[in-house]
Short mmCIF file of C-alpha atoms in Angstrom, two decimals:
data_model
loop_
_atom_site.label_atom_id
_atom_site.label_comp_id
_atom_site.label_asym_id
_atom_site.label_seq_id
_atom_site.Cartn_x
_atom_site.Cartn_y
_atom_site.Cartn_z
CA MET L 857 109.03 117.67 88.01
CA ALA L 858 106.80 117.74 91.08
CA GLU L 859 105.99 114.09 90.39
CA GLN L 860 109.56 112.99 91.05
CA GLU L 861 110.04 115.19 94.08
CA LEU L 862 106.90 113.95 95.80
CA ARG L 863 107.26 110.32 94.83
CA ILE L 864 108.51 107.77 97.36
CA GLU L 865 111.39 105.87 95.80
CA PRO L 866 110.87 102.09 95.90
CA GLY L 867 112.55 100.58 98.95
CA ARG L 868 112.68 103.83 100.89
CA LYS L 869 111.75 103.50 104.55
CA VAL L 870 109.31 106.34 105.14
CA GLU L 871 109.28 108.24 108.43
CA LEU L 872 106.46 110.70 108.26
CA SER L 873 108.02 113.03 110.84
CA GLU L 874 110.60 113.85 108.17
CA TYR L 875 107.89 115.26 105.89
CA ASP L 876 106.53 118.72 106.71
CA PRO L 877 102.74 118.73 106.11
CA GLY L 878 102.81 122.54 105.89
CA CYS L 879 105.46 122.74 103.17
CA THR L 880 104.56 125.01 100.24
CA ARG L 881 108.00 125.48 98.70
CA TRP L 882 106.76 124.82 95.16
CA PHE L 883 104.79 128.08 95.13
CA LYS L 884 105.45 131.76 95.68
CA ASP L 885 102.23 132.16 97.65
CA LYS L 886 98.59 131.09 97.76
CA ALA L 887 97.62 133.19 94.74
CA ASP L 888 100.40 131.55 92.75
CA GLY L 889 99.20 128.10 93.84
CA GLU L 890 95.63 128.86 92.84
CA GLU L 891 96.67 130.18 89.47
CA ARG L 892 98.70 127.08 88.73
CA LEU L 893 95.86 124.85 89.87
CA ALA L 894 93.48 126.55 87.44
CA GLU L 895 95.97 126.13 84.59
CA ASP L 896 96.63 122.50 85.43
CA VAL L 897 92.94 121.66 85.76
CA ALA L 898 92.23 123.20 82.34
CA ARG L 899 95.09 121.21 80.86
CA ILE L 900 93.90 117.98 82.52
CA ALA L 901 90.38 118.53 81.15
CA GLU L 902 91.78 119.05 77.66
CA MET L 903 93.98 115.96 77.86
CA GLN L 904 91.18 113.88 79.32
CA TYR L 905 89.08 114.64 76.27
CA THR L 906 91.85 113.38 74.01
CA MET L 907 92.30 110.35 76.27
CA TRP L 908 88.60 109.60 75.93
CA ALA L 909 88.76 109.96 72.14
CA GLU L 910 91.91 107.87 71.86
CA ASN L 911 90.46 105.12 74.07
CA LYS L 912 93.90 103.70 74.76
CA HIS L 913 95.04 104.78 78.22
CA ALA L 914 93.40 104.76 81.63
CA LEU L 915 94.52 106.54 84.80
CA LEU L 916 93.79 105.42 88.34
CA VAL L 917 94.21 108.00 91.09
CA VAL L 918 94.19 106.61 94.64
CA LEU L 919 93.53 109.06 97.49
CA GLN L 920 94.30 108.15 101.08
CA GLY L 921 94.77 110.19 104.23
CA MET L 922 93.49 110.72 107.75
CA ASP L 923 89.97 112.08 108.29
CA THR L 924 89.78 115.74 107.17
CA SER L 925 92.98 115.42 105.12
CA GLY L 926 91.05 116.49 102.04
CA LYS L 927 90.22 113.49 99.89
CA ASP L 928 86.82 114.95 99.00
CA GLY L 929 88.39 118.36 98.49
CA VAL L 930 90.91 117.02 96.00
CA VAL L 931 88.15 115.33 94.01
CA ARG L 932 86.16 118.54 93.96
CA HIS L 933 88.96 120.95 93.16
CA VAL L 934 91.08 118.90 90.80
CA PHE L 935 88.45 116.94 88.89
CA SER L 936 85.51 119.34 88.66
CA GLY L 937 85.89 120.87 85.24
CA VAL L 938 86.86 117.59 83.65
CA ASN L 939 84.14 116.03 81.49
CA PRO L 940 82.35 113.67 83.90
CA GLN L 941 81.82 111.23 81.05
CA GLY L 942 85.50 110.35 81.41
CA VAL L 943 85.86 110.48 85.19
CA ARG L 944 84.60 107.89 87.62
CA VAL L 945 84.89 108.55 91.34
CA ILE L 946 84.48 105.57 93.63
CA SER L 947 84.14 106.13 97.37
CA PHE L 948 84.95 102.91 99.13
CA LYS L 949 83.02 102.42 102.33
CA LYS L 950 82.78 99.56 104.82
CA PRO L 951 82.52 96.40 102.69
CA SER L 952 79.04 94.94 102.24
CA GLU L 953 78.47 91.37 103.43
CA ASN L 954 78.78 90.17 99.86
CA GLU L 955 82.01 92.10 99.33
CA ALA L 956 83.41 90.82 102.60
CA ASP L 957 82.77 87.27 101.37
CA HIS L 958 85.37 87.80 98.62
CA ASP L 959 89.07 88.57 98.79
CA PHE L 960 89.71 92.23 99.65
CA LEU L 961 90.82 93.11 96.11
CA TRP L 962 87.67 91.77 94.44
CA ARG L 963 85.57 94.91 94.74
CA ILE L 964 88.61 97.02 93.89
CA HIS L 965 89.24 95.25 90.59
CA ALA L 966 85.59 95.69 89.63
CA ALA L 967 85.94 99.47 90.06
CA VAL L 968 89.12 99.99 88.02
CA PRO L 969 88.66 102.59 85.25
CA ALA L 970 88.21 101.51 81.64
CA ARG L 971 90.26 102.76 78.68
CA GLY L 972 89.66 106.46 78.16
CA GLU L 973 88.72 107.03 81.78
CA ILE L 974 90.24 108.60 84.86
CA GLY L 975 89.18 106.64 87.93
CA VAL L 976 89.49 108.26 91.32
CA PHE L 977 89.44 106.07 94.41
CA ASN L 978 88.36 108.01 97.48
CA ARG L 979 89.83 105.51 99.97
CA SER L 980 90.84 102.17 98.53
CA HIS L 981 92.24 98.69 99.14
CA TYR L 982 94.78 100.39 101.40
CA GLU L 983 92.13 100.64 104.10
CA ASP L 984 92.55 96.88 104.36
CA VAL L 985 96.09 97.37 105.66
CA LEU L 986 95.41 100.58 107.63
CA ILE L 987 92.21 100.74 109.70
CA THR L 988 92.21 96.94 109.99
CA ARG L 989 95.76 96.93 111.28
CA VAL L 990 95.35 99.85 113.68
CA HIS L 991 92.34 98.18 115.30
CA GLY L 992 94.01 94.79 115.45
CA TRP L 993 91.42 93.16 113.16
CA ILE L 994 94.30 91.58 111.27
CA THR L 995 97.67 90.38 112.56
CA PRO L 996 100.95 91.97 111.41
CA GLU L 997 101.56 88.79 109.39
CA VAL L 998 98.28 89.14 107.51
CA CYS L 999 99.02 92.82 106.93
CA GLU L 1000 102.41 91.95 105.46
CA ALA L 1001 100.85 89.28 103.26
CA ARG L 1002 98.19 91.73 102.06
CA CYS L 1003 100.83 94.31 101.13
CA GLY L 1004 102.52 91.63 99.04
CA GLN L 1005 99.19 90.85 97.39
CA ILE L 1006 98.59 94.54 96.72
CA ASN L 1007 101.98 94.85 95.02
CA MET L 1008 101.27 91.89 92.78
CA PHE L 1009 97.72 93.04 92.03
CA GLU L 1010 98.87 96.54 91.11
CA LYS L 1011 101.56 95.07 88.88
CA VAL L 1012 98.93 93.01 87.09
CA LEU L 1013 96.86 96.14 86.50
CA ARG L 1014 99.91 98.12 85.47
CA ASN L 1015 100.98 95.67 82.79
CA GLY L 1016 98.10 96.71 80.57
CA HIS L 1017 97.07 100.19 79.55
CA LEU L 1018 96.56 101.54 83.08
CA THR L 1019 98.70 104.07 84.95
CA ILE L 1020 98.43 104.25 88.73
CA LEU L 1021 99.12 107.30 90.92
CA LYS L 1022 98.73 107.03 94.68
CA PHE L 1023 98.54 110.07 96.94
CA PHE L 1024 98.88 110.21 100.70
CA LEU L 1025 97.40 113.51 101.87
CA HIS L 1026 99.66 114.34 104.79
CA ILE L 1027 98.22 116.60 107.51
CA SER L 1028 99.43 117.39 111.00
CA LYS L 1029 97.51 116.38 114.08
CA GLU L 1030 97.09 120.05 114.97
CA GLU L 1031 95.56 120.83 111.57
CA GLN L 1032 93.15 117.93 111.98
CA ARG L 1033 92.00 119.43 115.29
CA GLU L 1034 91.17 122.71 113.58
CA ARG L 1035 89.29 121.00 110.78
CA LEU L 1036 87.29 118.78 113.12
CA GLU L 1037 86.40 121.84 115.19
CA SER L 1038 85.22 123.69 112.12
CA ARG L 1039 82.97 120.73 111.31
CA LEU L 1040 81.42 121.24 114.73
CA SER L 1041 80.96 124.98 114.39
CA ASP L 1042 80.24 125.62 110.67
CA PRO L 1043 76.61 124.70 109.72
CA LYS L 1044 77.74 123.97 106.15
CA LYS L 1045 80.29 121.48 107.44
CA ASN L 1046 78.26 119.80 110.20
CA TRP L 1047 77.13 117.04 107.87
CA LYS L 1048 80.70 115.83 107.53
CA PHE L 1049 81.06 115.29 111.25
CA GLN L 1050 81.03 111.71 112.49
CA PRO L 1051 81.60 110.88 116.15
CA GLY L 1052 83.74 107.92 115.08
CA ASP L 1053 86.32 110.35 113.71
CA LEU L 1054 87.17 111.41 117.26
CA GLU L 1055 87.85 107.82 118.24
CA GLU L 1056 90.10 107.33 115.23
CA ARG L 1057 91.97 110.54 116.15
CA LYS L 1058 92.98 108.95 119.46
CA LEU L 1059 94.82 106.33 117.41
CA TRP L 1060 96.85 108.95 115.49
CA LYS L 1061 100.27 107.43 116.33
CA GLU L 1062 99.16 103.95 115.36
CA TYR L 1063 97.79 105.29 112.07
CA MET L 1064 101.05 107.05 111.29
CA LYS L 1065 102.90 103.77 111.84
CA ALA L 1066 100.47 101.85 109.66
CA TYR L 1067 100.82 104.48 106.91
CA GLU L 1068 104.60 104.39 107.19
CA TYR L 1069 104.54 100.64 106.70
CA ALA L 1070 102.15 100.75 103.74
CA LEU L 1071 103.94 103.63 102.05
CA SER L 1072 107.33 101.98 102.53
CA THR L 1073 106.20 98.56 101.37
CA CYS L 1074 103.87 99.47 98.51
CA SER L 1075 105.58 102.34 96.70
CA THR L 1076 106.82 100.45 93.67
CA ALA L 1077 108.31 101.48 90.36
CA HIS L 1078 105.07 100.51 88.59
CA SER L 1079 102.73 102.04 91.15
CA PRO L 1080 104.32 104.82 93.21
CA TRP L 1081 103.04 106.59 96.31
CA HIS L 1082 103.36 110.35 96.62
CA ILE L 1083 103.33 112.26 99.87
CA ILE L 1084 101.35 115.48 99.49
CA PRO L 1085 101.84 118.15 102.17
CA SER L 1086 98.19 118.93 102.94
CA ASP L 1087 97.99 121.39 105.82
CA LYS L 1088 97.39 124.10 103.22
CA LYS L 1089 94.43 123.08 101.11
CA TRP L 1090 95.49 125.22 98.16
CA ALA L 1091 98.95 123.65 98.07
CA ARG L 1092 97.49 120.16 98.36
CA ASN L 1093 95.13 120.69 95.42
CA ALA L 1094 97.79 122.33 93.28
CA LEU L 1095 100.31 119.56 93.95
CA VAL L 1096 97.94 116.72 93.13
CA ALA L 1097 96.87 118.52 89.94
CA ARG L 1098 100.48 119.06 88.98
CA VAL L 1099 101.39 115.38 89.38
CA VAL L 1100 98.30 114.30 87.44
CA ARG L 1101 99.11 116.77 84.68
CA GLU L 1102 102.74 115.70 84.43
CA THR L 1103 101.73 112.05 84.34
CA MET L 1104 99.12 112.59 81.63
CA GLU L 1105 101.58 114.61 79.58
CA GLY L 1106 103.89 111.60 79.75
CA MET L 1107 101.23 109.47 78.06
CA LYS L 1108 101.69 111.38 74.80
CA LEU L 1109 97.97 111.34 74.13
CA LYS L 1110 96.96 111.82 70.51
CA TRP L 1111 93.73 112.36 68.59
CA PRO L 1112 93.18 108.95 67.03
CA ARG L 1113 93.52 108.43 63.30
CA VAL L 1114 90.55 106.78 61.69
CA LYS L 1115 91.35 103.83 59.47
CA ILE L 1116 88.79 104.73 56.82
CA ASP L 1117 89.58 106.87 53.77
CA LEU L 1118 87.28 109.68 54.79
CA GLU L 1119 87.63 111.49 51.50
CA LYS L 1120 85.75 108.69 49.79
CA VAL L 1121 82.85 108.84 52.22
CA LYS L 1122 79.70 110.70 51.22
CA VAL L 1123 76.88 111.62 53.59
CA PRO L 1124 73.59 110.38 52.04
CA ASP L 1125 70.59 112.69 51.62
CA MET A 983 59.61 128.08 83.52
CA ALA A 984 61.50 126.52 80.62
CA GLU A 985 60.78 123.13 82.16
CA GLN A 986 57.05 123.49 81.61
CA GLU A 987 57.37 124.95 78.13
CA LEU A 988 59.60 122.17 76.89
CA ARG A 989 57.82 119.33 78.64
CA ILE A 990 55.48 117.05 76.72
CA GLU A 991 52.15 116.91 78.52
CA PRO A 992 51.04 113.34 79.30
CA GLY A 993 48.74 112.01 76.59
CA ARG A 994 49.87 114.51 73.98
CA LYS A 995 50.39 113.02 70.53
CA VAL A 996 53.75 114.37 69.41
CA GLU A 997 54.40 115.28 65.78
CA LEU A 998 58.00 116.33 65.52
CA SER A 999 57.41 118.44 62.40
CA GLU A 1000 55.56 120.85 64.71
CA TYR A 1001 58.72 121.48 66.73
CA ASP A 1002 61.35 123.78 65.23
CA PRO A 1003 64.82 122.34 65.97
CA GLY A 1004 66.35 125.78 65.33
CA CYS A 1005 64.18 127.66 67.82
CA THR A 1006 66.10 129.94 70.20
CA ARG A 1007 63.25 132.14 71.43
CA TRP A 1008 64.29 131.84 75.08
CA PHE A 1009 67.43 133.87 74.45
CA LYS A 1010 68.33 137.27 73.07
CA ASP A 1011 71.32 135.85 71.21
CA LYS A 1012 74.18 133.37 71.50
CA ALA A 1013 76.08 135.50 74.01
CA ASP A 1014 72.99 135.65 76.20
CA GLY A 1015 72.57 131.87 75.97
CA GLU A 1016 76.18 131.27 76.93
CA GLU A 1017 75.96 133.63 79.85
CA ARG A 1018 72.88 131.90 81.18
CA LEU A 1019 74.47 128.50 80.69
CA ALA A 1020 77.46 129.56 82.79
CA GLU A 1021 75.17 130.85 85.54
CA ASP A 1022 73.03 127.75 85.52
CA VAL A 1023 76.01 125.39 85.55
CA ALA A 1024 77.47 127.22 88.56
CA ARG A 1025 74.15 126.98 90.34
CA ILE A 1026 73.76 123.28 89.48
CA ALA A 1027 77.26 122.60 90.87
CA GLU A 1028 76.39 124.42 94.08
CA MET A 1029 73.09 122.58 94.49
CA GLN A 1030 74.69 119.25 93.66
CA TYR A 1031 77.07 119.73 96.58
CA THR A 1032 74.14 120.29 98.92
CA MET A 1033 72.36 117.30 97.38
CA TRP A 1034 75.42 115.16 98.06
CA ALA A 1035 75.61 116.40 101.65
CA GLU A 1036 71.90 115.93 102.25
CA ASN A 1037 71.96 112.41 100.79
CA LYS A 1038 68.21 112.43 100.28
CA HIS A 1039 67.45 113.09 96.61
CA ALA A 1040 68.77 111.62 93.37
CA LEU A 1041 68.34 112.94 89.84
CA LEU A 1042 68.35 110.86 86.69
CA VAL A 1043 68.90 112.68 83.40
CA VAL A 1044 68.16 110.66 80.26
CA LEU A 1045 69.63 111.90 76.97
CA GLN A 1046 68.35 110.61 73.65
CA GLY A 1047 68.64 111.91 70.11
CA MET A 1048 69.81 111.06 66.63
CA ASP A 1049 73.55 110.66 65.95
CA THR A 1050 75.31 114.05 66.23
CA SER A 1051 72.38 115.56 68.14
CA GLY A 1052 74.74 116.40 70.98
CA LYS A 1053 74.35 113.88 73.79
CA ASP A 1054 78.10 113.95 74.50
CA GLY A 1055 78.11 117.73 74.14
CA VAL A 1056 75.40 118.16 76.75
CA VAL A 1057 77.30 115.96 79.19
CA ARG A 1058 80.45 117.98 78.62
CA HIS A 1059 78.94 121.45 78.71
CA VAL A 1060 76.29 121.06 81.38
CA PHE A 1061 77.97 118.66 83.80
CA SER A 1062 81.65 119.59 83.62
CA GLY A 1063 82.13 121.86 86.60
CA VAL A 1064 79.94 119.74 88.83
CA ASN A 1065 81.87 117.72 91.42
CA PRO A 1066 82.38 114.35 89.69
CA GLN A 1067 81.98 112.63 93.05
CA GLY A 1068 78.27 113.31 92.72
CA VAL A 1069 77.82 112.72 88.98
CA ARG A 1070 77.75 109.38 87.25
CA VAL A 1071 77.57 109.23 83.49
CA ILE A 1072 76.60 105.92 81.95
CA SER A 1073 76.94 105.44 78.21
CA PHE A 1074 74.77 102.54 77.17
CA LYS A 1075 76.14 100.59 74.26
CA LYS A 1076 75.04 97.42 72.51
CA PRO A 1077 74.08 94.99 75.29
CA SER A 1078 76.66 92.36 76.21
CA GLU A 1079 75.64 88.73 75.91
CA ASN A 1080 75.05 88.58 79.63
CA GLU A 1081 72.94 91.76 79.56
CA ALA A 1082 70.94 90.46 76.61
CA ASP A 1083 70.12 87.35 78.65
CA HIS A 1084 68.13 89.53 81.07
CA ASP A 1085 65.07 91.71 80.54
CA PHE A 1086 65.98 95.00 78.87
CA LEU A 1087 65.53 97.04 82.05
CA TRP A 1088 67.92 94.92 84.12
CA ARG A 1089 71.11 96.74 83.21
CA ILE A 1090 69.27 100.06 83.43
CA HIS A 1091 68.14 99.51 86.99
CA ALA A 1092 71.68 98.59 88.01
CA ALA A 1093 72.91 101.95 86.73
CA VAL A 1094 70.35 104.20 88.44
CA PRO A 1095 71.99 106.93 90.56
CA ALA A 1096 72.13 106.59 94.33
CA ARG A 1097 70.94 109.22 96.83
CA GLY A 1098 73.04 112.35 96.55
CA GLU A 1099 73.96 111.64 92.94
CA ILE A 1100 73.07 112.96 89.51
CA GLY A 1101 73.06 110.10 87.03
CA VAL A 1102 73.29 110.90 83.35
CA PHE A 1103 72.27 108.26 80.83
CA ASN A 1104 73.88 108.81 77.46
CA ARG A 1105 71.36 106.70 75.54
CA SER A 1106 69.14 104.49 77.65
CA HIS A 1107 66.40 101.87 77.78
CA TYR A 1108 64.66 103.91 75.07
CA GLU A 1109 67.05 102.43 72.52
CA ASP A 1110 65.08 99.23 73.10
CA VAL A 1111 62.00 100.84 71.55
CA LEU A 1112 63.85 102.94 68.94
CA ILE A 1113 66.72 101.29 67.05
CA THR A 1114 65.12 97.89 67.64
CA ARG A 1115 61.82 99.08 66.20
CA VAL A 1116 63.29 100.92 63.22
CA HIS A 1117 65.26 97.83 62.18
CA GLY A 1118 62.31 95.52 62.73
CA TRP A 1119 64.11 93.51 65.44
CA ILE A 1120 60.93 93.75 67.49
CA THR A 1121 57.30 93.80 66.35
CA PRO A 1122 55.05 96.81 66.97
CA GLU A 1123 53.28 94.73 69.63
CA VAL A 1124 56.50 94.09 71.53
CA CYS A 1125 57.36 97.76 71.20
CA GLU A 1126 54.01 98.74 72.69
CA ALA A 1127 54.44 96.24 75.52
CA ARG A 1128 57.93 97.57 76.24
CA CYS A 1129 56.66 101.13 76.44
CA GLY A 1130 54.13 99.96 79.03
CA GLN A 1131 56.92 98.26 80.95
CA ILE A 1132 59.02 101.40 80.78
CA ASN A 1133 56.19 103.47 82.22
CA MET A 1134 55.71 101.07 85.11
CA PHE A 1135 59.44 100.77 85.71
CA GLU A 1136 59.90 104.53 85.78
CA LYS A 1137 56.97 104.87 88.16
CA VAL A 1138 58.59 102.37 90.48
CA LEU A 1139 61.80 104.38 90.44
CA ARG A 1140 59.92 107.64 90.84
CA ASN A 1141 58.05 106.52 93.94
CA GLY A 1142 61.18 106.75 96.02
CA HIS A 1143 63.64 109.61 96.27
CA LEU A 1144 64.48 109.78 92.56
CA THR A 1145 63.51 112.49 90.06
CA ILE A 1146 63.64 111.68 86.35
CA LEU A 1147 64.19 114.15 83.50
CA LYS A 1148 64.21 112.92 79.91
CA PHE A 1149 65.52 115.00 77.04
CA PHE A 1150 65.07 114.43 73.34
CA LEU A 1151 67.73 116.45 71.52
CA HIS A 1152 65.87 117.47 68.39
CA ILE A 1153 67.98 118.26 65.30
CA SER A 1154 67.03 118.68 61.68
CA LYS A 1155 68.18 116.29 59.01
CA GLU A 1156 70.07 119.15 57.33
CA GLU A 1157 71.95 119.98 60.53
CA GLN A 1158 72.92 116.31 60.89
CA ARG A 1159 74.41 116.42 57.40
CA GLU A 1160 76.63 119.35 58.37
CA ARG A 1161 77.76 117.68 61.56
CA LEU A 1162 78.52 114.37 59.87
CA GLU A 1163 80.50 116.24 57.23
CA SER A 1164 82.51 118.05 59.85
CA ARG A 1165 83.36 114.68 61.41
CA LEU A 1166 84.80 113.73 58.05
CA SER A 1167 86.78 116.93 57.57
CA ASP A 1168 87.90 118.01 61.07
CA PRO A 1169 90.85 115.91 62.38
CA LYS A 1170 89.73 116.52 65.98
CA LYS A 1171 86.31 115.10 65.15
CA ASN A 1172 87.32 112.17 62.94
CA TRP A 1173 87.33 109.78 65.90
CA LYS A 1174 83.59 110.26 66.32
CA PHE A 1175 82.85 109.09 62.80
CA GLN A 1176 81.30 105.66 62.39
CA PRO A 1177 80.25 104.35 59.00
CA GLY A 1178 77.13 102.88 60.60
CA ASP A 1179 75.87 106.42 61.27
CA LEU A 1180 75.36 106.90 57.52
CA GLU A 1181 73.18 103.80 57.34
CA GLU A 1182 71.09 104.98 60.26
CA ARG A 1183 70.67 108.38 58.57
CA LYS A 1184 68.94 106.65 55.67
CA LEU A 1185 66.27 105.57 58.16
CA TRP A 1186 65.62 109.16 59.34
CA LYS A 1187 61.86 109.05 58.73
CA GLU A 1188 61.45 105.74 60.49
CA TYR A 1189 63.43 107.09 63.44
CA MET A 1190 61.22 110.18 63.66
CA LYS A 1191 58.16 107.92 63.76
CA ALA A 1192 59.68 105.73 66.44
CA TYR A 1193 60.59 108.80 68.50
CA GLU A 1194 57.11 110.23 68.09
CA TYR A 1195 55.64 107.01 69.41
CA ALA A 1196 58.00 106.78 72.38
CA LEU A 1197 57.66 110.46 73.28
CA SER A 1198 53.87 110.29 73.02
CA THR A 1199 53.55 107.07 75.00
CA CYS A 1200 56.19 107.54 77.68
CA SER A 1201 55.93 111.19 78.71
CA THR A 1202 54.17 110.72 82.02
CA ALA A 1203 53.44 113.00 84.95
CA HIS A 1204 56.05 111.20 87.02
CA SER A 1205 58.68 110.99 84.31
CA PRO A 1206 58.29 113.63 81.60
CA TRP A 1207 60.02 113.95 78.25
CA HIS A 1208 61.29 117.35 77.07
CA ILE A 1209 61.92 118.28 73.46
CA ILE A 1210 65.09 120.37 73.21
CA PRO A 1211 65.63 122.33 69.98
CA SER A 1212 69.22 121.33 69.24
CA ASP A 1213 70.25 122.77 65.89
CA LYS A 1214 72.08 125.49 67.83
CA LYS A 1215 74.46 123.84 70.25
CA TRP A 1216 74.54 126.83 72.58
CA ALA A 1217 70.74 126.90 72.86
CA ARG A 1218 70.59 123.15 73.42
CA ASN A 1219 73.12 123.29 76.28
CA ALA A 1220 71.49 126.32 77.85
CA LEU A 1221 68.01 124.78 77.72
CA VAL A 1222 69.04 121.48 79.27
CA ALA A 1223 70.92 123.33 82.01
CA ARG A 1224 67.92 125.53 82.64
CA VAL A 1225 65.54 122.58 83.05
CA VAL A 1226 67.99 120.77 85.32
CA ARG A 1227 68.44 123.90 87.42
CA GLU A 1228 64.71 124.53 87.75
CA THR A 1229 64.11 120.90 88.70
CA MET A 1230 66.84 120.90 91.34
CA GLU A 1231 65.54 124.17 92.76
CA GLY A 1232 62.19 122.45 93.16
CA MET A 1233 63.81 119.84 95.40
CA LYS A 1234 64.33 122.45 98.14
CA LEU A 1235 67.73 121.02 98.96
CA LYS A 1236 69.04 121.83 102.42
CA TRP A 1237 72.27 121.38 104.33
CA PRO A 1238 71.42 118.51 106.63
CA ARG A 1239 71.09 119.03 110.37
CA VAL A 1240 73.15 116.69 112.47
CA LYS A 1241 71.30 114.93 115.25
CA ILE A 1242 74.13 115.26 117.76
CA ASP A 1243 74.42 118.16 120.19
CA LEU A 1244 77.64 119.44 118.68
CA GLU A 1245 78.25 121.94 121.47
CA LYS A 1246 78.86 119.08 123.85
CA VAL A 1247 81.43 117.42 121.61
CA LYS A 1248 85.11 117.97 122.32
CA VAL A 1249 87.93 117.08 119.94
CA PRO A 1250 90.48 114.98 121.88
CA ASP A 1251 94.20 115.87 121.98
#
């Protein structure tokens, strides 16, 4: 089970230097990874249709990672092919004034997927303990308190029909350099370039620390974090798809039985 | 251009009996239709990615039709494969109490796609001049007034960056019988069956009249209706995809130019 291998056990103190972002040991080679991705995506699409019909379960996928780590890429490669009627992708940006006037989980709760849906958060409430902490906009005490609030909030969500999967897309600093440079040189990637990304890159060490704290504190039994080695895009996509597939298979999704005696029903002229 | 052939010219008085729901004249055969669908879907996915990057245009696709006409099927077959980050499907159901306390376009406006997005309405504000009219919940005068409001509202939307495409999925009464019966007999389709659908079927004639009125009154230059022959599912999917593709090609989507001199930018260590 890839899910178990990639999952951070509750209470574990994560040191990211112990995790190799280039690891591909689950696959023979790239072709093997791509083949398994295609299989898993087809299976996810199939199961999502049953999930939609059954209208019982919901799945929330949280994607976090440094700039260029591949959050958009995961959305595109893992969830294209799934019926968009049952998938909702929410990209969280800088809070609006109105959002900022509420607690930081307010806009998050509003975006949680409904029964039958897969919700994908491209960035999430975790930004409120990452970028905010790295830039000193909140104190370590507030950060700690927020992580406690996140754990309680996620437990509230988890007590219903919702399953939560959180993925940290782990890339190396060297790989980020290459990807940023290709945004500068490739005309089809220019649009992704934002000068602010270079400033954030200078804070790499501080970000790794903030991630280590969040991953260590907020990987719970009810809402686990997974560390996805993401230097190889194909491995990253295949691993996320595999964990999603395994998790959905665990839901034992079924075509719903209708409570009407259909044999007695007659379609009128 | 399929778009032009299927479009209802503004001012035209539609009589649905003049439109053959089984027409497939755009295609050699089913295999041809499926091949073209696959091509068009791939092209739509490609263009949607550029649209997302460019962040300039938005496309709203409105799907209406009798029960079993294939609104869900169009969403699944035409928009699976498109990056779900750029597609938002909204299924409008019976208004909530809070929604009903506002004008009927209030919840519609809130759901309109943002720049870069394709929004798909599975049912829409047109229900407020269809089911409501057929059941006599509104008078003909209110219905007429609402159609005028719809035209103004859609013109407001259309004056910005948004393109609107409206599709009426046209099936025959006989084809609906077969589809309803297969919902009764096929265990994978049972979940779609709702006893209320049989009651609505009894009002087929009234529905056709209400559709004729709405299609005649609300197909405008800025926001046209298209009649899609939908007795053959493959033709229906291929025709909708074709119109969407042609419309997106007309947007002349481009990878955006960045306003920074990228050659002067250096990625820090």
